[in-house]
Short mmCIF file of C-alpha atoms and ligand atoms in Angstrom, two decimals:
data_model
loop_
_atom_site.label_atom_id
_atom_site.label_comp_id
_atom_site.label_asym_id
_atom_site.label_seq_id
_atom_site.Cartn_x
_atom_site.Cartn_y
_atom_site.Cartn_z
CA UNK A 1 203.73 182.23 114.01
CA UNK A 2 201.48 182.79 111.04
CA UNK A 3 202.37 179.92 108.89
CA UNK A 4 200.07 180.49 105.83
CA UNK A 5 201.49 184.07 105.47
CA UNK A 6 204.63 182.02 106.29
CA UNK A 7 204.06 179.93 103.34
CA UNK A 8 202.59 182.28 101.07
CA UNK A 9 205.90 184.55 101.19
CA UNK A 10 207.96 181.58 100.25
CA UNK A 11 205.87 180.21 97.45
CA UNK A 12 206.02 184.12 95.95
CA UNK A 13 209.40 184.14 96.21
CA UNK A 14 209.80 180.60 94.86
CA UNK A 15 207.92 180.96 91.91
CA UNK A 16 209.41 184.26 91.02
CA UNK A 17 213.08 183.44 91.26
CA UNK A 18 211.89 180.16 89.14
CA UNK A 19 210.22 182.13 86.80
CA UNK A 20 213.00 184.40 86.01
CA UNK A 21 215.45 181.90 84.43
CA UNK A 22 215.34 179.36 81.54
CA UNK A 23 219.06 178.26 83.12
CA UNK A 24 219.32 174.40 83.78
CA UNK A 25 221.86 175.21 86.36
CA UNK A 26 220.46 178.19 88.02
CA UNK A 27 217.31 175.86 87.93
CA UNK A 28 219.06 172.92 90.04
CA UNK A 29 220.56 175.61 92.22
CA UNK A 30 217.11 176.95 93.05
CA UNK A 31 215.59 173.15 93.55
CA UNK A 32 218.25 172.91 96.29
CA UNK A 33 217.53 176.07 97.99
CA UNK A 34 213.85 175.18 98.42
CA UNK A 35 213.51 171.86 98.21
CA UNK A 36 216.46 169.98 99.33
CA UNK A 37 216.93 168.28 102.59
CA UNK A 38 217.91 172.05 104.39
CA UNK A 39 215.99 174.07 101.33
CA UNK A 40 214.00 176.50 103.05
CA UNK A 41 210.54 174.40 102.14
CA UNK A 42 210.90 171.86 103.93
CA UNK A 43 212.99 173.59 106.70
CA UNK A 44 209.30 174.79 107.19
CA UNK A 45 208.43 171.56 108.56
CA UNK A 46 210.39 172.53 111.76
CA UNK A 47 207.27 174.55 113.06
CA UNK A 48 204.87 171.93 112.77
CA UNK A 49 205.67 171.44 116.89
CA UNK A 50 204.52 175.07 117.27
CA UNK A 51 201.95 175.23 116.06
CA UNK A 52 197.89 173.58 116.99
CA UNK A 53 196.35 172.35 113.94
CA UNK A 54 199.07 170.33 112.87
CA UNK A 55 196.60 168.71 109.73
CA UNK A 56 196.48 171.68 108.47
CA UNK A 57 199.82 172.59 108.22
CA UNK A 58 201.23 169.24 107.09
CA UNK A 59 199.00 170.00 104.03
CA UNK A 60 199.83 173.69 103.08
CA UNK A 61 203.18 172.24 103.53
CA UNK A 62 202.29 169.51 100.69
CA UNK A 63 200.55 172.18 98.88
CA UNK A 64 203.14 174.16 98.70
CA UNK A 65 205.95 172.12 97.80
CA UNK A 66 203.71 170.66 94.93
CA UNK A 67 203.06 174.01 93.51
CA UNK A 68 207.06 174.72 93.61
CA UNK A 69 207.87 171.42 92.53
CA UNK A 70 205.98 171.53 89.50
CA UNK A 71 206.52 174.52 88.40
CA UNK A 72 210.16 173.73 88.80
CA UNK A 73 210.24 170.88 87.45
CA UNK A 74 207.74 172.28 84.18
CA UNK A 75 210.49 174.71 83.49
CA UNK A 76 213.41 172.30 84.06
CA UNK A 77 211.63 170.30 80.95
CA UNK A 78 211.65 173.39 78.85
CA UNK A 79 215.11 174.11 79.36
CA UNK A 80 215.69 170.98 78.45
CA UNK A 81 214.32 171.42 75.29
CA UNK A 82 215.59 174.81 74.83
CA UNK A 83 219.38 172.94 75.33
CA UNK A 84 218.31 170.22 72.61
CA UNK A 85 216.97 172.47 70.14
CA UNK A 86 220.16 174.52 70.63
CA UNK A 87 222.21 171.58 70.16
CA UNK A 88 220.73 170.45 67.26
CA UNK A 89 220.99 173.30 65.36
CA UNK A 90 224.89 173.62 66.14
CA UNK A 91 224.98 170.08 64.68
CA UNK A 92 223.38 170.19 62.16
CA UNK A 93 224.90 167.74 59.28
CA UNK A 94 225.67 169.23 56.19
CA UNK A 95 224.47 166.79 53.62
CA UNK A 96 225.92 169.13 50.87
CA UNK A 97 229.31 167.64 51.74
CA UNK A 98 230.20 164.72 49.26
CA UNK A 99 230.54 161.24 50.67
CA UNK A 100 233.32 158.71 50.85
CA UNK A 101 233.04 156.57 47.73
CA UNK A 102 233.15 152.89 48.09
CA UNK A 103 234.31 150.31 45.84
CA UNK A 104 231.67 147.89 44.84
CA UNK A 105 233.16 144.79 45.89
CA UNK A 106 232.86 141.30 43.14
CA UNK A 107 232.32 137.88 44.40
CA UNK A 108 236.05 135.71 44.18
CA UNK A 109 235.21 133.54 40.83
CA UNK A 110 235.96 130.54 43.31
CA UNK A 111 232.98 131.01 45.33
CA UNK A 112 230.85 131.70 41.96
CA UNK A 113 231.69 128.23 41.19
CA UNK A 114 230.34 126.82 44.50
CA UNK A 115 227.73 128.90 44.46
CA UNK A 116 226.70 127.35 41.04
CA UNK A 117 227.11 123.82 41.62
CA UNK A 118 225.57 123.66 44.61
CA UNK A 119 222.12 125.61 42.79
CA UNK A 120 222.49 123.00 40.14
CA UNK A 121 222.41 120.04 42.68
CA UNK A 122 220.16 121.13 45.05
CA UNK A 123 217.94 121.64 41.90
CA UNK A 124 218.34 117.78 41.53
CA UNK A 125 217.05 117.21 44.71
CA UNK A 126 220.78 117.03 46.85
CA UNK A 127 221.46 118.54 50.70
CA UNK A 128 224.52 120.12 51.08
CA UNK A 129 226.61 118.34 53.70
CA UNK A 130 229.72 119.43 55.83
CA UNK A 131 232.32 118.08 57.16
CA UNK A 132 235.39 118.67 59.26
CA UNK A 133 238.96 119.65 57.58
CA UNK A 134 241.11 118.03 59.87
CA UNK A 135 239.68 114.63 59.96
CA UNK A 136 240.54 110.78 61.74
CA UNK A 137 242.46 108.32 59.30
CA UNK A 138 239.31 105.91 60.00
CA UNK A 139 236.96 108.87 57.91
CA UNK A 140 239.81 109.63 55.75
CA UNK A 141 241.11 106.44 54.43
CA UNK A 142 240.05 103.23 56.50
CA UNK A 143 235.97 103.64 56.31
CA UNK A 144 236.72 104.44 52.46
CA UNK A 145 238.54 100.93 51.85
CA UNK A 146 242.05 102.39 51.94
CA UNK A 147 243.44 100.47 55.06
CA UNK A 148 246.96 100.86 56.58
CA UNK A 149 250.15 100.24 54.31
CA UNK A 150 247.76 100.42 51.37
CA UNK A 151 249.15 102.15 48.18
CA UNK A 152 246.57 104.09 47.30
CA UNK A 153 247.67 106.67 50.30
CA UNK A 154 250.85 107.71 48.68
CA UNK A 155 248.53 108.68 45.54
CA UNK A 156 247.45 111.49 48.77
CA UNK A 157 250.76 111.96 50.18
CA UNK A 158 249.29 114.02 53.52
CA UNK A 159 249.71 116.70 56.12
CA UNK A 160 249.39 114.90 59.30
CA UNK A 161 248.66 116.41 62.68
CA UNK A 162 249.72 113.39 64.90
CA UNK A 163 249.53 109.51 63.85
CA UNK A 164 245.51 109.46 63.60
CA UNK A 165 244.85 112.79 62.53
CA UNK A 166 245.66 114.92 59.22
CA UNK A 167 244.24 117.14 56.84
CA UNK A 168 241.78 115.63 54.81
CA UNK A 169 243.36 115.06 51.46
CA UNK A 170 239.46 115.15 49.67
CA UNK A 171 236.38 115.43 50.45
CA UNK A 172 235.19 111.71 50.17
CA UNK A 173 235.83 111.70 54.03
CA UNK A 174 232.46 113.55 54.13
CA UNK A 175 230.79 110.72 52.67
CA UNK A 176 231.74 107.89 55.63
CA UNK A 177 230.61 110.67 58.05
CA UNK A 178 227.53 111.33 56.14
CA UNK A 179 226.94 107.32 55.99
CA UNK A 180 227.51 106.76 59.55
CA UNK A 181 225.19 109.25 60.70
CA UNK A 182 222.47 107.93 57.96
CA UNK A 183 222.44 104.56 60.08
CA UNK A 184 220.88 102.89 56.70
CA UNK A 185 218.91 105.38 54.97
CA UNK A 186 218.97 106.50 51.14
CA UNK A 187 221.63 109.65 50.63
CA UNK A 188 221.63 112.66 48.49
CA UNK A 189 224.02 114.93 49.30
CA UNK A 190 226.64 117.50 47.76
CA UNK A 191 229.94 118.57 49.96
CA UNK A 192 232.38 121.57 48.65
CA UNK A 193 234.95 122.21 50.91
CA UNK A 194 238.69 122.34 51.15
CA UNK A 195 241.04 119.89 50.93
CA UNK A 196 244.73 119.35 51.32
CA UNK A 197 247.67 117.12 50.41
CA UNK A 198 251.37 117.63 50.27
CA UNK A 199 252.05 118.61 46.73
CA UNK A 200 254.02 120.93 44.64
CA UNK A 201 252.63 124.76 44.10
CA UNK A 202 252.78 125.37 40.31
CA UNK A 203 250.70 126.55 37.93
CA UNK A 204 248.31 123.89 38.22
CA UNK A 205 249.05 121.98 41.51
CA UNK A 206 248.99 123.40 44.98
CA UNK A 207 248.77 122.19 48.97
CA UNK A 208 245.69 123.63 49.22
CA UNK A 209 242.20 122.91 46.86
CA UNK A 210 238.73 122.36 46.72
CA UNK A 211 236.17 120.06 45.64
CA UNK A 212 232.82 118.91 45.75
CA UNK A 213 231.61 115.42 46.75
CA UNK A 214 228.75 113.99 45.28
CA UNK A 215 227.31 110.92 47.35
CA UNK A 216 224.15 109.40 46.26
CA UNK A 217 222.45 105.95 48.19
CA UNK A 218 219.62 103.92 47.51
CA UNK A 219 218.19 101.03 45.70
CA UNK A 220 218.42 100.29 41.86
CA UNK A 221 221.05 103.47 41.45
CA UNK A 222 223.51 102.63 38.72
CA UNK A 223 225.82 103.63 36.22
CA UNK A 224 223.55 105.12 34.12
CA UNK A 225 222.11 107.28 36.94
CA UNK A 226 225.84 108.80 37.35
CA UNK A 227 225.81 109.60 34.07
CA UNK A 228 222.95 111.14 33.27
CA UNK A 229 223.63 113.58 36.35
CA UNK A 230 227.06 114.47 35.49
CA UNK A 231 225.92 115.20 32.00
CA UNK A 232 222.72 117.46 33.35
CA UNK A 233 225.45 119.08 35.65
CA UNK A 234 228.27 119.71 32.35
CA UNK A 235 225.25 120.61 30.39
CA UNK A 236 224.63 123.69 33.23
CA UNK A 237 227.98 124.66 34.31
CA UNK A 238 229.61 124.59 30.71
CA UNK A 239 226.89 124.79 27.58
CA UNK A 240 223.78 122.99 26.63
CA UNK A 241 225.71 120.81 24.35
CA UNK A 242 228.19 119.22 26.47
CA UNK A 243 228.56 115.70 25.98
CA UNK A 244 230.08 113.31 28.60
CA UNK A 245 232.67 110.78 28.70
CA UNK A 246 233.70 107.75 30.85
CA UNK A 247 237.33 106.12 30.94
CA UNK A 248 237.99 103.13 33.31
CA UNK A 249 240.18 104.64 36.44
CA UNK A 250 240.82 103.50 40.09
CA UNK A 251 239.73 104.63 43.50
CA UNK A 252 239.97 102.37 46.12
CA UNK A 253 236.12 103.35 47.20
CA UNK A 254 234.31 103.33 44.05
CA UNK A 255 234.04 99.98 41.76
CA UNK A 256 233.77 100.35 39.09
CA UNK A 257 235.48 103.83 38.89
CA UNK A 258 235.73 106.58 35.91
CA UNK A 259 237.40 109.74 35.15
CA UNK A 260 235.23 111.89 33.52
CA UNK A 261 235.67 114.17 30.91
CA UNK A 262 233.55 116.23 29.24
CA UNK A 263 233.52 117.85 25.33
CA UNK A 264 235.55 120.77 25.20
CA UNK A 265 232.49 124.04 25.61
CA UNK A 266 235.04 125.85 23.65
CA UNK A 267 235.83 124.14 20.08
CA UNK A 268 233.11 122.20 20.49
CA UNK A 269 235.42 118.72 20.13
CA UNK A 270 236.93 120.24 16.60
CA UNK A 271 240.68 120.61 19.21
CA UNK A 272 242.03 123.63 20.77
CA UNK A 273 243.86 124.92 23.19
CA UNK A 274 241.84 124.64 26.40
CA UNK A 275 241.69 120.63 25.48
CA UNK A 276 245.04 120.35 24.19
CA UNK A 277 243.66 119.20 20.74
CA UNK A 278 241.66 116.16 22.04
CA UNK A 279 238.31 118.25 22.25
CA UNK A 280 237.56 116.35 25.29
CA UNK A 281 238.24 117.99 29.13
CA UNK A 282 239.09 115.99 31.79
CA UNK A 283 237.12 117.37 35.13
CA UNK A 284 236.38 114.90 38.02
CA UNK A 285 236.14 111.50 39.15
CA UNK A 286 233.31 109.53 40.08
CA UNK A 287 232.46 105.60 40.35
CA UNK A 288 229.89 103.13 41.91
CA UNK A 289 230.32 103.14 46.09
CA UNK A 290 232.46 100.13 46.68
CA UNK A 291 230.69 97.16 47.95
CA UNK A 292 233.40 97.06 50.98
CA UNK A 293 232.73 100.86 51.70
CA UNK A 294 228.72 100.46 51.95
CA UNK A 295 229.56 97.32 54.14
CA UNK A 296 231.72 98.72 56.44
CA UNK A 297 229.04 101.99 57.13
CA UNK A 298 226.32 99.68 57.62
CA UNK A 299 224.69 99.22 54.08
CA UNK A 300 223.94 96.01 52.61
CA UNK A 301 225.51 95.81 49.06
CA UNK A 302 222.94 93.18 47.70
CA UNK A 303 220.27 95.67 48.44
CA UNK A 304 221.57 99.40 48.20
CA UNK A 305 223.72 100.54 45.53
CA UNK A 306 224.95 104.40 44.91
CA UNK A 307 227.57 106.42 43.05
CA UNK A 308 229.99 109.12 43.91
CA UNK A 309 231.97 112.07 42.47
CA UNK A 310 234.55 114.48 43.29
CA UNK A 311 234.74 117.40 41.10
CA UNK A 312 237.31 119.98 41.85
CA UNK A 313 236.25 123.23 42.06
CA UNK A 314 239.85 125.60 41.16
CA UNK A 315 239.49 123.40 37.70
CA UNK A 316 236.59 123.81 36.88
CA UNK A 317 236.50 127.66 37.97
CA UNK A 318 239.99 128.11 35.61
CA UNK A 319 238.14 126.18 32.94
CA UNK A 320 234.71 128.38 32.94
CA UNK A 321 237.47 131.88 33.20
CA UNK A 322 240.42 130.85 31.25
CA UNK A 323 242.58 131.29 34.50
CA UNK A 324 245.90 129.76 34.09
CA UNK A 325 247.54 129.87 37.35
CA UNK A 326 245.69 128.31 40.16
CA UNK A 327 247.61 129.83 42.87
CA UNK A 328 245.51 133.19 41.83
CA UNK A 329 243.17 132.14 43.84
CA UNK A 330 244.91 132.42 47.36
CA UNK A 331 247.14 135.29 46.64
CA UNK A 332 244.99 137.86 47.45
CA UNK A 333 245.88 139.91 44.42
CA UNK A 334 242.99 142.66 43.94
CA UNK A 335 243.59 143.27 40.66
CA UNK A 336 242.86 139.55 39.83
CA UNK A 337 239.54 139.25 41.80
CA UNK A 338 238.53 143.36 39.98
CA UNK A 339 239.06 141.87 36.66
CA UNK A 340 235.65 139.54 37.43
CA UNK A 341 233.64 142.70 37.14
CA UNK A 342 233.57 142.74 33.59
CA UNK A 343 232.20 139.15 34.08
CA UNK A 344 227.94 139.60 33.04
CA UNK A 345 226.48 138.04 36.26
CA UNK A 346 223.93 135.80 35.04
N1 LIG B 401 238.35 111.47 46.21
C1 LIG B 401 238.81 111.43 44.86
C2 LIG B 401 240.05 112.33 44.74
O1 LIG B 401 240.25 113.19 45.56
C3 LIG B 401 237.77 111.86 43.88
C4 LIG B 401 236.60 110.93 43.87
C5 LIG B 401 235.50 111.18 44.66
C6 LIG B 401 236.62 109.81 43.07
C7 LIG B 401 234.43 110.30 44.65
C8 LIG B 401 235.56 108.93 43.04
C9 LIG B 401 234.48 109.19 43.83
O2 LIG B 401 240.83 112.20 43.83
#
């Protein structure tokens, strides 16, 4: 047998059939007829017990596949490309065609508010703390001096889960957790987040609200310090000439404690609707930590002192918008939320 001639026929015909087509398919189909298992290539190596110089032949067989494989396989790239380029053009995008508008969405005013009292505290130097919503009576009441059978707990009639466990009905419940995890050390901290109690859904009540607890720890804080940063937070969230203004109150956890109001931004004190003629606003209440509450989280009270504040954040939000209805804030109503677009964002 005269393999080279044997060879050299093959590769001819190989190459030419190869040649002739750009076809992916035909292109496979002709990989399999020469190269495959039973392709007619490497059926070739059957003869390699016929003939002598079996080095030889092992490499024109090599040789010979190579050739055919690479030129196969040089053309199989092309046709890929050939398929792409074909494919891309039948796709192409027509970026002539108009879009699908979207709305330009606008922040709820409720989450304005947050967003601006926490950038006014944490410009005074406060973290902002979390804390769970569903919360243990010890974090809720007990740790704040409000044990069981104590009045003050009907003042927060609550949504219980079982006997130990309820909704929180405010956020002071941050400030035990916050305390116990501080094992001693000063506090500075800010907490929005919601809170619930069983109450009636009008106009200006509902089961649902939010606030924002202030709890500050250390030595020498006062009164004084309280009111000074109630004032510098009035003065940013209302106008530059807010005054503010302390009446005696009661919370079982602060001692003394104060509800504060604050000089009507929008008379200016002269009486008006917004403050009901007085010219003064009530907004949130705030006192000196209780000398039980720092005991009971581990603070001496001859040695650390600190205030506290809950402001609550649907007020203060209807205040700053004139909304009247506080339940507009969970309703979902689109046309309430699109009339804050004509609000200048500052
Ligand atoms: N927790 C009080 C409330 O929900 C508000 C408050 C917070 C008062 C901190 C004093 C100090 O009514």
């Amino acid at each position: 047998m005269d393999y080279k001639l044997e060879f050299d026929n093959l590769k001819s015909k190989a190459l030419e059939e190869i040649s002739k087509t750009d076809d992916l398919k035909a292109l496979d189909e002709l990989k399999n007829k020469y190269l495959a298992k039973k392709g007619e290539i490497s059926l070739m190596m059957n003869h390699i017990r016929e003939v002598e110089d079996k080095k030889a032949f092992g490499e024109l067989y090599n040789l010979t596949r190579k050739e055919v494989e690479s030129f196969l396989n040089e053309k199989i790239k092309k046709g890929e490309e050939k398929k792409l380029n074909e494919e891309l053009v039948k796709e192409r995008i027509d970026i002539t065609l108009p879009g699908n508008n979207f709305e330009r969405g606008v922040a709820n005013p409720f989450f304005k508010t947050i967003n601006e009292i926490e950038d006014i505290f944490v410009g005074m130097g406060y973290s902002i703390a979390t804390g769970p919503e569903v919360d243990y009576d010890k974090y809720v009441f007990e740790l704040l001096n409000i044990p069981h059978d104590h009045p003050a707990r009907d003042m927060q009639d609550t949504l219980y889960i079982d006997n130990n466990l309820l909704l929180r009905s405010h956020t002071s419940s941050v400030q035990a957790h916050v305390m116990e995890n501080a094992k001693g050390k000063p506090i500075k901290i800010i907490c929005p987040g919601k809170t619930y109690r069983r109450d009636d859904d009008d106009m200006t009540h509902s089961h649902q609200f939010a606030q924002v607890e202030g709890l500050v720890i250390d030595k020498n804080i006062n009164l004084g310090n309280l009111k000074a940063t109630l004032e510098l937070f009035a003065q940013k969230m209302f106008s530059k000439d807010t005054k503010v203004r302390f009446r005696s109150s009661f919370f079982p956890f602060t001692e003394p404690s104060v509800e504060v109001d604050i000089s009507c931004f929008n008379c200016k004190g002269k009486g008006c609707s917004i403050c009901k003629g007085s010219g003064w606003i009530e907004i949130l209440g705030a006192g000196m930590v209780h000398p039980n509450v720092l005991k009971m989280s581990g603070y001496d009270p001859e040695v650390y002192s600190g205030f506290a504040f809950g402001i609550g954040i649907e007020r203060v939000t209807m205040l700053k918008y004139g909304i009247n209805d506080i339940r507009r804030f969970y309703q979902n109503d689109l046309r309430f939320i699109k009339e804050f677009k004509k609000v200048k964002e500052d």
